[in-house]
Each structure stands twice: as C-alpha cells, then as structure tokens.
PDB file of C-alpha atoms and ligand atoms in Angstrom:
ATOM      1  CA  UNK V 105       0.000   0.000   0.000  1.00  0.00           C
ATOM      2  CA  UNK V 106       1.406   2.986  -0.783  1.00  0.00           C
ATOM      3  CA  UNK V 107       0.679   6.519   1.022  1.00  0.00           C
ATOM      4  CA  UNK V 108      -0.231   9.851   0.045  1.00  0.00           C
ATOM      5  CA  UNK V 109       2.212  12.586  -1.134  1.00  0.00           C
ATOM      6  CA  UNK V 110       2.240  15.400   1.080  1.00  0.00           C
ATOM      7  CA  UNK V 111       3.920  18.858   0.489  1.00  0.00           C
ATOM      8  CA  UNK V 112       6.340  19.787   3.036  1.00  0.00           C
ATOM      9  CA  UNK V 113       5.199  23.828   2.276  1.00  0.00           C
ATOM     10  CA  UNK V 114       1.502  23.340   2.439  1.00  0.00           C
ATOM     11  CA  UNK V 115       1.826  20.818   5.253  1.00  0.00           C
ATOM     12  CA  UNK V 116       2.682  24.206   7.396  1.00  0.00           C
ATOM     13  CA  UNK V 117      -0.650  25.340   7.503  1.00  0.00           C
ATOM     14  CA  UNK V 118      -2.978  22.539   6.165  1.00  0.00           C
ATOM     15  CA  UNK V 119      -1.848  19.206   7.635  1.00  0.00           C
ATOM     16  CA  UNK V 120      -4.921  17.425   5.986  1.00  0.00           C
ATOM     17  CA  UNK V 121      -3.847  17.262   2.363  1.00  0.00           C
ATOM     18  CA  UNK V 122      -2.315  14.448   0.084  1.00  0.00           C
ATOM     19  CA  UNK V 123      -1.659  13.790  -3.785  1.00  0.00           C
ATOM     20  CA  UNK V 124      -3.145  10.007  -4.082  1.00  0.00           C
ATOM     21  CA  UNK V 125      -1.077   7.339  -5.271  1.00  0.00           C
ATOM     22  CA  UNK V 126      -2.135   4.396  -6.855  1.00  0.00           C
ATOM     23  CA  UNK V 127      -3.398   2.783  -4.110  1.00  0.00           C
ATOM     24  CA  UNK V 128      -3.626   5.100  -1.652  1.00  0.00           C
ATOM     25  CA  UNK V 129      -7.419   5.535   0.787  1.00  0.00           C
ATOM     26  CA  UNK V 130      -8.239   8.910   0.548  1.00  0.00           C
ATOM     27  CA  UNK V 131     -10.170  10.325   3.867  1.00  0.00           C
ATOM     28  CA  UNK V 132     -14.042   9.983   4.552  1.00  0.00           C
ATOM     29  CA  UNK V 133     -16.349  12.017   3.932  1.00  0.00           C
ATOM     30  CA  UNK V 134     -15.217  13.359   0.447  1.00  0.00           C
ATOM     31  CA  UNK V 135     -16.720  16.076  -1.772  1.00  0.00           C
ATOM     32  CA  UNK V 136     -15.898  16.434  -4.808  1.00  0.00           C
ATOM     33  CA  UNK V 137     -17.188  18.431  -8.231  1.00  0.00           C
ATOM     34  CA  UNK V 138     -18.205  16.440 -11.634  1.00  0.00           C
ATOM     35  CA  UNK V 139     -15.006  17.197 -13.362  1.00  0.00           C
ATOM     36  CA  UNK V 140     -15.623  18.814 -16.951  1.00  0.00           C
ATOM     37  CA  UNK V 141     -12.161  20.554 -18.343  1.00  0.00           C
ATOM     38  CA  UNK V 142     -13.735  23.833 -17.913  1.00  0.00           C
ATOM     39  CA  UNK V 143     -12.988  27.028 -15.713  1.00  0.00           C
ATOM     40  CA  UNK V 144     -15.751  26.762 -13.493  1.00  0.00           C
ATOM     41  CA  UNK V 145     -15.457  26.785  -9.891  1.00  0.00           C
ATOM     42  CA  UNK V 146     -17.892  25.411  -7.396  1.00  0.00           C
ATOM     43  CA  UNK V 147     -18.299  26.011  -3.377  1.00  0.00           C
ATOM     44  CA  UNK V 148     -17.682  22.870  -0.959  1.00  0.00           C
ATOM     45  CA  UNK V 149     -20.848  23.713   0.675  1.00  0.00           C
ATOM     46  CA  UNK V 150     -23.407  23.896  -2.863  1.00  0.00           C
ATOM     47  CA  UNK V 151     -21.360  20.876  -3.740  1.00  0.00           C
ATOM     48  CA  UNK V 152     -21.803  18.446  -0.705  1.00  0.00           C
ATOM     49  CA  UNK V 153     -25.701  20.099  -0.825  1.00  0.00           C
ATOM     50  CA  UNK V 154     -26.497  19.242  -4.551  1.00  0.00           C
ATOM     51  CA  UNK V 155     -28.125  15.827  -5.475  1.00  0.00           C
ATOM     52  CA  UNK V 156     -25.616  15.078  -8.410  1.00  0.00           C
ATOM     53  CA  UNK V 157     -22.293  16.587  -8.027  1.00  0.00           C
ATOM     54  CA  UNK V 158     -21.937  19.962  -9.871  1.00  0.00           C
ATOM     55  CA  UNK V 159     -19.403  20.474 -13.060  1.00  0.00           C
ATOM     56  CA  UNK V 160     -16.607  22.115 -11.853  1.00  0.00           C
ATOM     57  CA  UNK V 161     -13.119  21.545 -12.093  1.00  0.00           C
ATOM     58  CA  UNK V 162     -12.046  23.870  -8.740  1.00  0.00           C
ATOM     59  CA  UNK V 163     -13.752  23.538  -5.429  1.00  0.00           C
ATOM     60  CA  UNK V 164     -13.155  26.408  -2.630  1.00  0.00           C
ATOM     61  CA  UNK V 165     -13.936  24.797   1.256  1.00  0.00           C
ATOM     62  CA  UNK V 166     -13.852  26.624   4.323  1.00  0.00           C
ATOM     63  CA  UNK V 167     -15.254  23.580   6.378  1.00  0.00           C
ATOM     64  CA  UNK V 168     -13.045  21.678   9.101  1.00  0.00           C
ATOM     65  CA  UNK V 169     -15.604  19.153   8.959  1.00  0.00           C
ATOM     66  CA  UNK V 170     -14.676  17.150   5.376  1.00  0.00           C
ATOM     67  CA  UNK V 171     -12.254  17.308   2.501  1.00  0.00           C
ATOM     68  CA  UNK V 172     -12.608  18.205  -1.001  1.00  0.00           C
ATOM     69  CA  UNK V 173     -11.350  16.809  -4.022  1.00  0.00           C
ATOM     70  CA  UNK V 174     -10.390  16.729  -7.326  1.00  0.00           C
ATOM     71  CA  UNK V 175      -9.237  13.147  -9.518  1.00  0.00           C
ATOM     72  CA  UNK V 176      -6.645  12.843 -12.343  1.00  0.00           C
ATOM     73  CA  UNK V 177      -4.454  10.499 -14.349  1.00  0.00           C
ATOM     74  CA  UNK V 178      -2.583  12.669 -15.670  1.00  0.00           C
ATOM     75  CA  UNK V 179      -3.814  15.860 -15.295  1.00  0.00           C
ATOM     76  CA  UNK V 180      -2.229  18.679 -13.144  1.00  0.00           C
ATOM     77  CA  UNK V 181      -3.788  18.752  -9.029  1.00  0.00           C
ATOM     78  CA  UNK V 182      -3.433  21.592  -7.596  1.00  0.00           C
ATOM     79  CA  UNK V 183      -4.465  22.144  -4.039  1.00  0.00           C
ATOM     80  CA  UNK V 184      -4.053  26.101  -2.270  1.00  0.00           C
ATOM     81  CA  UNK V 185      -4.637  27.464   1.238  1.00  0.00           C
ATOM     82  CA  UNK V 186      -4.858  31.084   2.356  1.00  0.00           C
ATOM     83  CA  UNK V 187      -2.540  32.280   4.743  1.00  0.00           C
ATOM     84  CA  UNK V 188      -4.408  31.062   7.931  1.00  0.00           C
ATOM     85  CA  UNK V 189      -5.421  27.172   6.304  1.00  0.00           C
ATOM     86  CA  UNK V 190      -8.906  28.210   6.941  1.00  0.00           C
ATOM     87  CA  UNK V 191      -9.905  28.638   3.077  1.00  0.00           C
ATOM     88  CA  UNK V 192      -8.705  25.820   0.788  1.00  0.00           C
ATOM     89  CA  UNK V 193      -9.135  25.049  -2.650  1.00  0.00           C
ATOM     90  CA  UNK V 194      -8.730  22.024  -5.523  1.00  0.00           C
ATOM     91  CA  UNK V 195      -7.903  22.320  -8.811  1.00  0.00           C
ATOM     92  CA  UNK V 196      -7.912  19.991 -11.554  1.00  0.00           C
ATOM     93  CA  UNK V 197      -5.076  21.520 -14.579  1.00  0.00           C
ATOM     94  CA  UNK V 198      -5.121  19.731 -17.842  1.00  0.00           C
ATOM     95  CA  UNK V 199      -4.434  21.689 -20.812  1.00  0.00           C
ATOM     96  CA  UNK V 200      -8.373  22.579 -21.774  1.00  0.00           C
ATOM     97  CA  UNK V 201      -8.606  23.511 -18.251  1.00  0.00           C
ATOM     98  CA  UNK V 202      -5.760  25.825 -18.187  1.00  0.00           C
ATOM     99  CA  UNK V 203      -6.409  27.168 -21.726  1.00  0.00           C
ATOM    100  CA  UNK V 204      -9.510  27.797 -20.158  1.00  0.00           C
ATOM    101  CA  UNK V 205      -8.193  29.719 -17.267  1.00  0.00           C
ATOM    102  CA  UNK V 206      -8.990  27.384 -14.287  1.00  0.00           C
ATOM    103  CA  UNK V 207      -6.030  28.513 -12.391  1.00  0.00           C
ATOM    104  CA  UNK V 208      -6.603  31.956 -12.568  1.00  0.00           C
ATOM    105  CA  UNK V 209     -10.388  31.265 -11.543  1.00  0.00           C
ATOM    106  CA  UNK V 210      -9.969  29.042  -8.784  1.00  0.00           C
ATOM    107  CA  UNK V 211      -7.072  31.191  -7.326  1.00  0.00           C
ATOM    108  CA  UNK V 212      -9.932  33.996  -7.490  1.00  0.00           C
ATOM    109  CA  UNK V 213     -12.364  32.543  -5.739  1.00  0.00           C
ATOM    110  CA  UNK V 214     -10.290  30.909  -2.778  1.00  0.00           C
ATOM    111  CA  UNK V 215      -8.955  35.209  -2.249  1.00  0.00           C
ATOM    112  CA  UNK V 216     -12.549  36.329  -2.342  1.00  0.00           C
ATOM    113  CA  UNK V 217     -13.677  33.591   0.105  1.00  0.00           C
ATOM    114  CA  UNK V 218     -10.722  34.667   2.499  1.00  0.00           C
ATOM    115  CA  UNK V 219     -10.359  37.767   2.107  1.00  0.00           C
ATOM    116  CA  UNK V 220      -6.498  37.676   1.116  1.00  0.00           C
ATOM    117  CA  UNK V 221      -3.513  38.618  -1.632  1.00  0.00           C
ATOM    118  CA  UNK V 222      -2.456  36.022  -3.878  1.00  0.00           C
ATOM    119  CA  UNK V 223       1.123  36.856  -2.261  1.00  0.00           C
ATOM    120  CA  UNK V 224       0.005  35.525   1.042  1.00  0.00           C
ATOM    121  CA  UNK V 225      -1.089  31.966  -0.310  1.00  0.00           C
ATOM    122  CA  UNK V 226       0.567  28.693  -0.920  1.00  0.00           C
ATOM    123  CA  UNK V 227       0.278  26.289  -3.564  1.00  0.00           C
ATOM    124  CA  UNK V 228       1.174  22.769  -4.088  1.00  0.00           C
ATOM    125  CA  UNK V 229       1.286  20.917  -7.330  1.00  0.00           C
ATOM    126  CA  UNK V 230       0.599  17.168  -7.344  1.00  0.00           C
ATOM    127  CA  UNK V 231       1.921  14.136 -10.148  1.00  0.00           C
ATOM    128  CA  UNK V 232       0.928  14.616 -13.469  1.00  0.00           C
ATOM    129  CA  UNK V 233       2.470  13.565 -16.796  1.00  0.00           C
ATOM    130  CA  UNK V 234       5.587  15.286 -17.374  1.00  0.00           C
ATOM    131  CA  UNK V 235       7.034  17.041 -20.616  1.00  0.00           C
ATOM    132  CA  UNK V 236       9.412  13.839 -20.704  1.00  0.00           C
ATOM    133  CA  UNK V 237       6.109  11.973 -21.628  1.00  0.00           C
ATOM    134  CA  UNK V 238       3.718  13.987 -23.005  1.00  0.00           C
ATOM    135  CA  UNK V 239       3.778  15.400 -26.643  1.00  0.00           C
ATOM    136  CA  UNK V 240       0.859  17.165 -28.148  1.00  0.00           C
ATOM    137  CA  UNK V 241      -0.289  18.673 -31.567  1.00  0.00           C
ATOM    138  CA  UNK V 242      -0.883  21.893 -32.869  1.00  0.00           C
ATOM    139  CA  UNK V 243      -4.148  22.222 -32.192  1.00  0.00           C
ATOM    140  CA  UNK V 244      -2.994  22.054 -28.336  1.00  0.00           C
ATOM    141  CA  UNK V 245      -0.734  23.987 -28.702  1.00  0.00           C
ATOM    142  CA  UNK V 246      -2.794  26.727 -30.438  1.00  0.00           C
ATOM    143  CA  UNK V 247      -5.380  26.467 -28.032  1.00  0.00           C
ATOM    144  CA  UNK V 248      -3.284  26.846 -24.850  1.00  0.00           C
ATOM    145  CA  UNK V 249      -1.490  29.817 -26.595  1.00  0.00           C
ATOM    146  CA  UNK V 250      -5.012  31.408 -27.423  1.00  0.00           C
ATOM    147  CA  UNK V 251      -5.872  31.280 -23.396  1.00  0.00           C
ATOM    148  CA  UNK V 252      -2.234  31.729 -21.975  1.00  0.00           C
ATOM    149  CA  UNK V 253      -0.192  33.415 -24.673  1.00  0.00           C
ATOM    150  CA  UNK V 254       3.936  33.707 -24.129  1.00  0.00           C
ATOM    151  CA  UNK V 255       3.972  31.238 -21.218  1.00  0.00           C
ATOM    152  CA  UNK V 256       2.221  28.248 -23.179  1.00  0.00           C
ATOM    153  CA  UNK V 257       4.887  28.816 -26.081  1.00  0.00           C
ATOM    154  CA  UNK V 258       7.515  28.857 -23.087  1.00  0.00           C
ATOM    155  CA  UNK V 259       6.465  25.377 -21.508  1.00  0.00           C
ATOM    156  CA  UNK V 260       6.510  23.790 -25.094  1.00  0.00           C
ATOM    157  CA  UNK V 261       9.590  22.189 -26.824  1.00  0.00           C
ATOM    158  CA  UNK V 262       9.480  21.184 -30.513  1.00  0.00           C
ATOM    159  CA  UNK V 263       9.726  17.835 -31.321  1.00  0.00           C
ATOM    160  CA  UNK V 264       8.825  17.129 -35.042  1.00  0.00           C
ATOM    161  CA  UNK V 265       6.388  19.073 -37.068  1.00  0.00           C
ATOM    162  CA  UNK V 266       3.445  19.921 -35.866  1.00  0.00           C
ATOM    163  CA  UNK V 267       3.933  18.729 -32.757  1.00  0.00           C
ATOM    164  CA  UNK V 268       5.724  19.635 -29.127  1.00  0.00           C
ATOM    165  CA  UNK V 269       6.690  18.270 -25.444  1.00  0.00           C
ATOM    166  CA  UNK V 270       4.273  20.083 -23.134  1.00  0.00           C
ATOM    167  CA  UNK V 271       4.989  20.902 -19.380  1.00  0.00           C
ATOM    168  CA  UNK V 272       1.921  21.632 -17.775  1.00  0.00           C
ATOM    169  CA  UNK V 273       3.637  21.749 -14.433  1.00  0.00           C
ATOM    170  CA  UNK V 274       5.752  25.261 -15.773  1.00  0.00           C
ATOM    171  CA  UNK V 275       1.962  26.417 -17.576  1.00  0.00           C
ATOM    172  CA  UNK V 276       0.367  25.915 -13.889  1.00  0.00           C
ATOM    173  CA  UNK V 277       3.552  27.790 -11.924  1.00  0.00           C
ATOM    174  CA  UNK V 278       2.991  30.295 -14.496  1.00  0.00           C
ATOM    175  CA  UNK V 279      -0.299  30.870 -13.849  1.00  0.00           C
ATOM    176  CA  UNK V 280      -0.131  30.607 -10.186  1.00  0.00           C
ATOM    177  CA  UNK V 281       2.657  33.676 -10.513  1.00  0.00           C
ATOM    178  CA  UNK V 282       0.226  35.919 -12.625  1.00  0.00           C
ATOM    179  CA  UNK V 283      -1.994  35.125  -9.606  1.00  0.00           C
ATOM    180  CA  UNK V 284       0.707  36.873  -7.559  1.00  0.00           C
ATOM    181  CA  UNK V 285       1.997  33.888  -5.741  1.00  0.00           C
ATOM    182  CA  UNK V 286       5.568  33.829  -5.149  1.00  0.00           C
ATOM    183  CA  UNK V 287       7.378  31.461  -6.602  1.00  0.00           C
ATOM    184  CA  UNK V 288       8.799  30.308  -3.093  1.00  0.00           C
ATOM    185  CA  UNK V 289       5.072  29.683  -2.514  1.00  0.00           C
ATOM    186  CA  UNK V 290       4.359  27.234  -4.534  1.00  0.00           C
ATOM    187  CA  UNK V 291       5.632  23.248  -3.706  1.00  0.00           C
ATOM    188  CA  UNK V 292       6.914  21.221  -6.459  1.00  0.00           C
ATOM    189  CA  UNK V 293       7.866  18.212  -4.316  1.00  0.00           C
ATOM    190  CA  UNK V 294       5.203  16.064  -5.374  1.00  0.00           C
ATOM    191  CA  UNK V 295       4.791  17.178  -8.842  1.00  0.00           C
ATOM    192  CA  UNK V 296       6.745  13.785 -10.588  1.00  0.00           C
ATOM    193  CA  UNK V 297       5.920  12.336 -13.831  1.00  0.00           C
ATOM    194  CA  UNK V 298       2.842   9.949 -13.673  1.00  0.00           C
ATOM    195  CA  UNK V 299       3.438   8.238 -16.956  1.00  0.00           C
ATOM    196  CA  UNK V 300       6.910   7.325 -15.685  1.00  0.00           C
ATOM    197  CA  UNK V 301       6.285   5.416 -12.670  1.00  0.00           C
ATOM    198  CA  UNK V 302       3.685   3.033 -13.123  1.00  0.00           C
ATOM    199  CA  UNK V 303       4.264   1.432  -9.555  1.00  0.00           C
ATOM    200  CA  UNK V 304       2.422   4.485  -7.792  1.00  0.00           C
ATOM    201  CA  UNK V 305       0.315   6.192 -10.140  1.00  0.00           C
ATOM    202  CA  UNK V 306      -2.258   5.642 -12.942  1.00  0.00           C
ATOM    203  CA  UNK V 307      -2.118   7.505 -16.150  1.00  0.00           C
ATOM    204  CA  UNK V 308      -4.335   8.112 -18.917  1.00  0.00           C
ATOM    205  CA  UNK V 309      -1.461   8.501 -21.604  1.00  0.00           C
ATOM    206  CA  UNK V 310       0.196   5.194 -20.786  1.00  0.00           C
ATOM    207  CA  UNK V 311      -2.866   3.139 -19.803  1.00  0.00           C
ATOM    208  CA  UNK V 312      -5.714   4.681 -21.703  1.00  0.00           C
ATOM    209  CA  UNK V 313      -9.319   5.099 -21.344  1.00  0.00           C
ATOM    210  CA  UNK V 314      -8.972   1.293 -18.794  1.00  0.00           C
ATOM    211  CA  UNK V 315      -6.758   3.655 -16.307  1.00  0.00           C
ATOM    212  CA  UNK V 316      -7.536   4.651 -12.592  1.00  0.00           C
ATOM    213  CA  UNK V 317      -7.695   8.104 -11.136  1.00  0.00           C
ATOM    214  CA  UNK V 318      -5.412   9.408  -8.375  1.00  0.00           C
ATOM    215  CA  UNK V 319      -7.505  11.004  -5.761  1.00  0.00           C
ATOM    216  CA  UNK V 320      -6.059  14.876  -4.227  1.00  0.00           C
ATOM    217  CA  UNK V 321      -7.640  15.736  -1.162  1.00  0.00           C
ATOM    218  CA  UNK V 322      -7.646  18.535   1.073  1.00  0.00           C
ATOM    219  CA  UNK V 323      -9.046  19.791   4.674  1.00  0.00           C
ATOM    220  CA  UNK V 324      -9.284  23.475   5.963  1.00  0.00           C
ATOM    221  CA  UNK V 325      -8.182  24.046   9.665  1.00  0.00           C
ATOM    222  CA  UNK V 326     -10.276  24.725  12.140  1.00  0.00           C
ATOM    223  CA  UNK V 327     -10.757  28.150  12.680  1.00  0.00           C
ATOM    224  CA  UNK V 328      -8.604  29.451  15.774  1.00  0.00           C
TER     225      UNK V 328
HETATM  226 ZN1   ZN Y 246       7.597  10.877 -17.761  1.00  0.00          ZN
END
C-alpha cells in the first residue's frame, strides 16, 4: 500500500492534504465536483448540498468538517490554502482547463472567500504527466497559446512538425505567478511524472481510457 504525497510547504498550515497514489485511501467524507475541463469553480458547501455533483473543475472549502477533491491520471492537481489554512481550494489543470483559465479562476475565488492577496497563499502541485512523456499537436498547442499566450509557447519544446513536449507543471507555476503567488510559494515536491512510474500512479497517456484516477484531497483548519 502505498501513502499519500504530502507537500512539506503546504503541510505548514494545512496538515490534511495528500496527492493520491495508486493505491492510496483517501479520507471519509469526500466532496468532490463532476469534473468537466472547464474554468468553473464550485463552493464545498453547494457541492456536498447538490443531489448530483456539480461540473466544476475547482472547489473552494472553508469547512473543518470534510475534505474536497479533485481526480486525475494525468492531469495537473493543484491544491491552495490562504494564509491562515482556513480557506482551501482544488484544482484539476489539464491543458483545456488551463487554456480555459482554471487557475486563474480558482485562485480567485479561494482570495474572495478569504479575504487575502495572492502573495500571502501557498500552492502545491501534485503528479501529473511530465514534458518527458507527453507530446501534443498543434491544435494544443494553439489552443493553450489562445488562453495563456507567451507562457504556453515557453512550456513547449518542438519535437517534429506539428507537434511539441508540453509541461503543464511550468503552464500551472505560471499561472499561479500571474496570480501573484511567489514562486517560493508554490511546492513542487510532489509534482513527478505519472506516466513514468507506473508502480504508484495511474495515467491516462500510458494506460488509456482502462486507467484509474489518483484522488487529491484537502481539509481546511479549524478556525482558531
Ligand atoms: Zn515521464
């Protein structure tokens, strides 16, 4: 059985968090949003309430009570905390989703709910498939640079025509930085390749549509 991945930054203020491994038993109760690709962000609270999860792809929790979530194989989870671990958020990054702006929304909504700066949050990124496994087309490519512009050209490396290594890890830093996080705020220690280590995690682009989801949780603290 292997554990959770915790970040050694975020585990300051939220102790409750993990990046889900393989095989890993993420905490009861869960809430989590029907995850879509989009930019839409949905409240802990309207999520646990509604009948059939929502379509979101960022949840924002100020409740001590249970953790949210998001799933990927593959995909780029993200999970934030304002200053005090009070207000936490989830974020699920694949490219759509960050052509889309998902960063930049969920980031949004976690400073309106706490009343913060983006300088006085931390981030953590989780595994997801790494530019040494995933190459994408044009049509990726021109999408991300529609939504992102010089950064999405900056995370890609040609490889032959037409086509590029991607590294959504650098497009989700980037985007945490235009949300005026430091760069000293934002963990990297469990963001390894998923496609490359098939022992812990599941991923889409190795295993196709048959392939598991990793589960990324997190809990907000109490309120002091
Ligand atoms: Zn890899």
């Amino acid at each position: 059985m292997s554990a959770v991945l915790t970040d050694p930054l975020l585990a300051s203020l939220v102790p409750a968090h993990g990046f889900g491994t393989r095989d890993a038993l993420p905490p009861e109760p869960l809430v989590r949003p029907k995850q879509v690709h989009g930019d839409r962000v949905v409240d802990a609270l309207v999520c646990r309430a509604a009948a059939q999860p929502p379509e979101a792809d960022a949840i924002v929790s100020a409740e001590s009570e249970f953790a949210i979530a998001v799933v990927t194989a593959d995909c780029v989870p993200i999970l934030l905390s304002a200053p005090d671990g009070a207000v936490v958020a989830a974020l699920h990054a694949g490219w759509r989703g960050l052509a889309a702006g998902v960063v930049a929304a969920g980031v949004a909504a976690l400073l309106a709910r706490a009343g913060c700066s983006g300088a006085a949050c931390l981030a953590a990124i989780g595994p997801h498939i790494g530019p040494c496994c995933y190459e994408v087309d044009e049509p990726v490519l021109a999408a991300l640079d529609a939504g992102l512009g010089a950064p999405a050209r900056a995370a890609a490396r040609a490889t032959r025509p037409g086509h590029a290594r991607l590294d959504l890890g650098a497009l989700c830093r980037a985007a945490l930085r235009d949300a005026c996080l430091p760069e000293a705020a934002i963990g990297t220690t469990a963001a390894v390749c998923t496609a490359c280590d098939p022992r812990r995690f599941h991923s889409y682009r190795r295993d196709g549509p048959r392939s598991g989801r990793l589960v990324h949780f997190i809990r907000a603290a109490p309120r002091g």
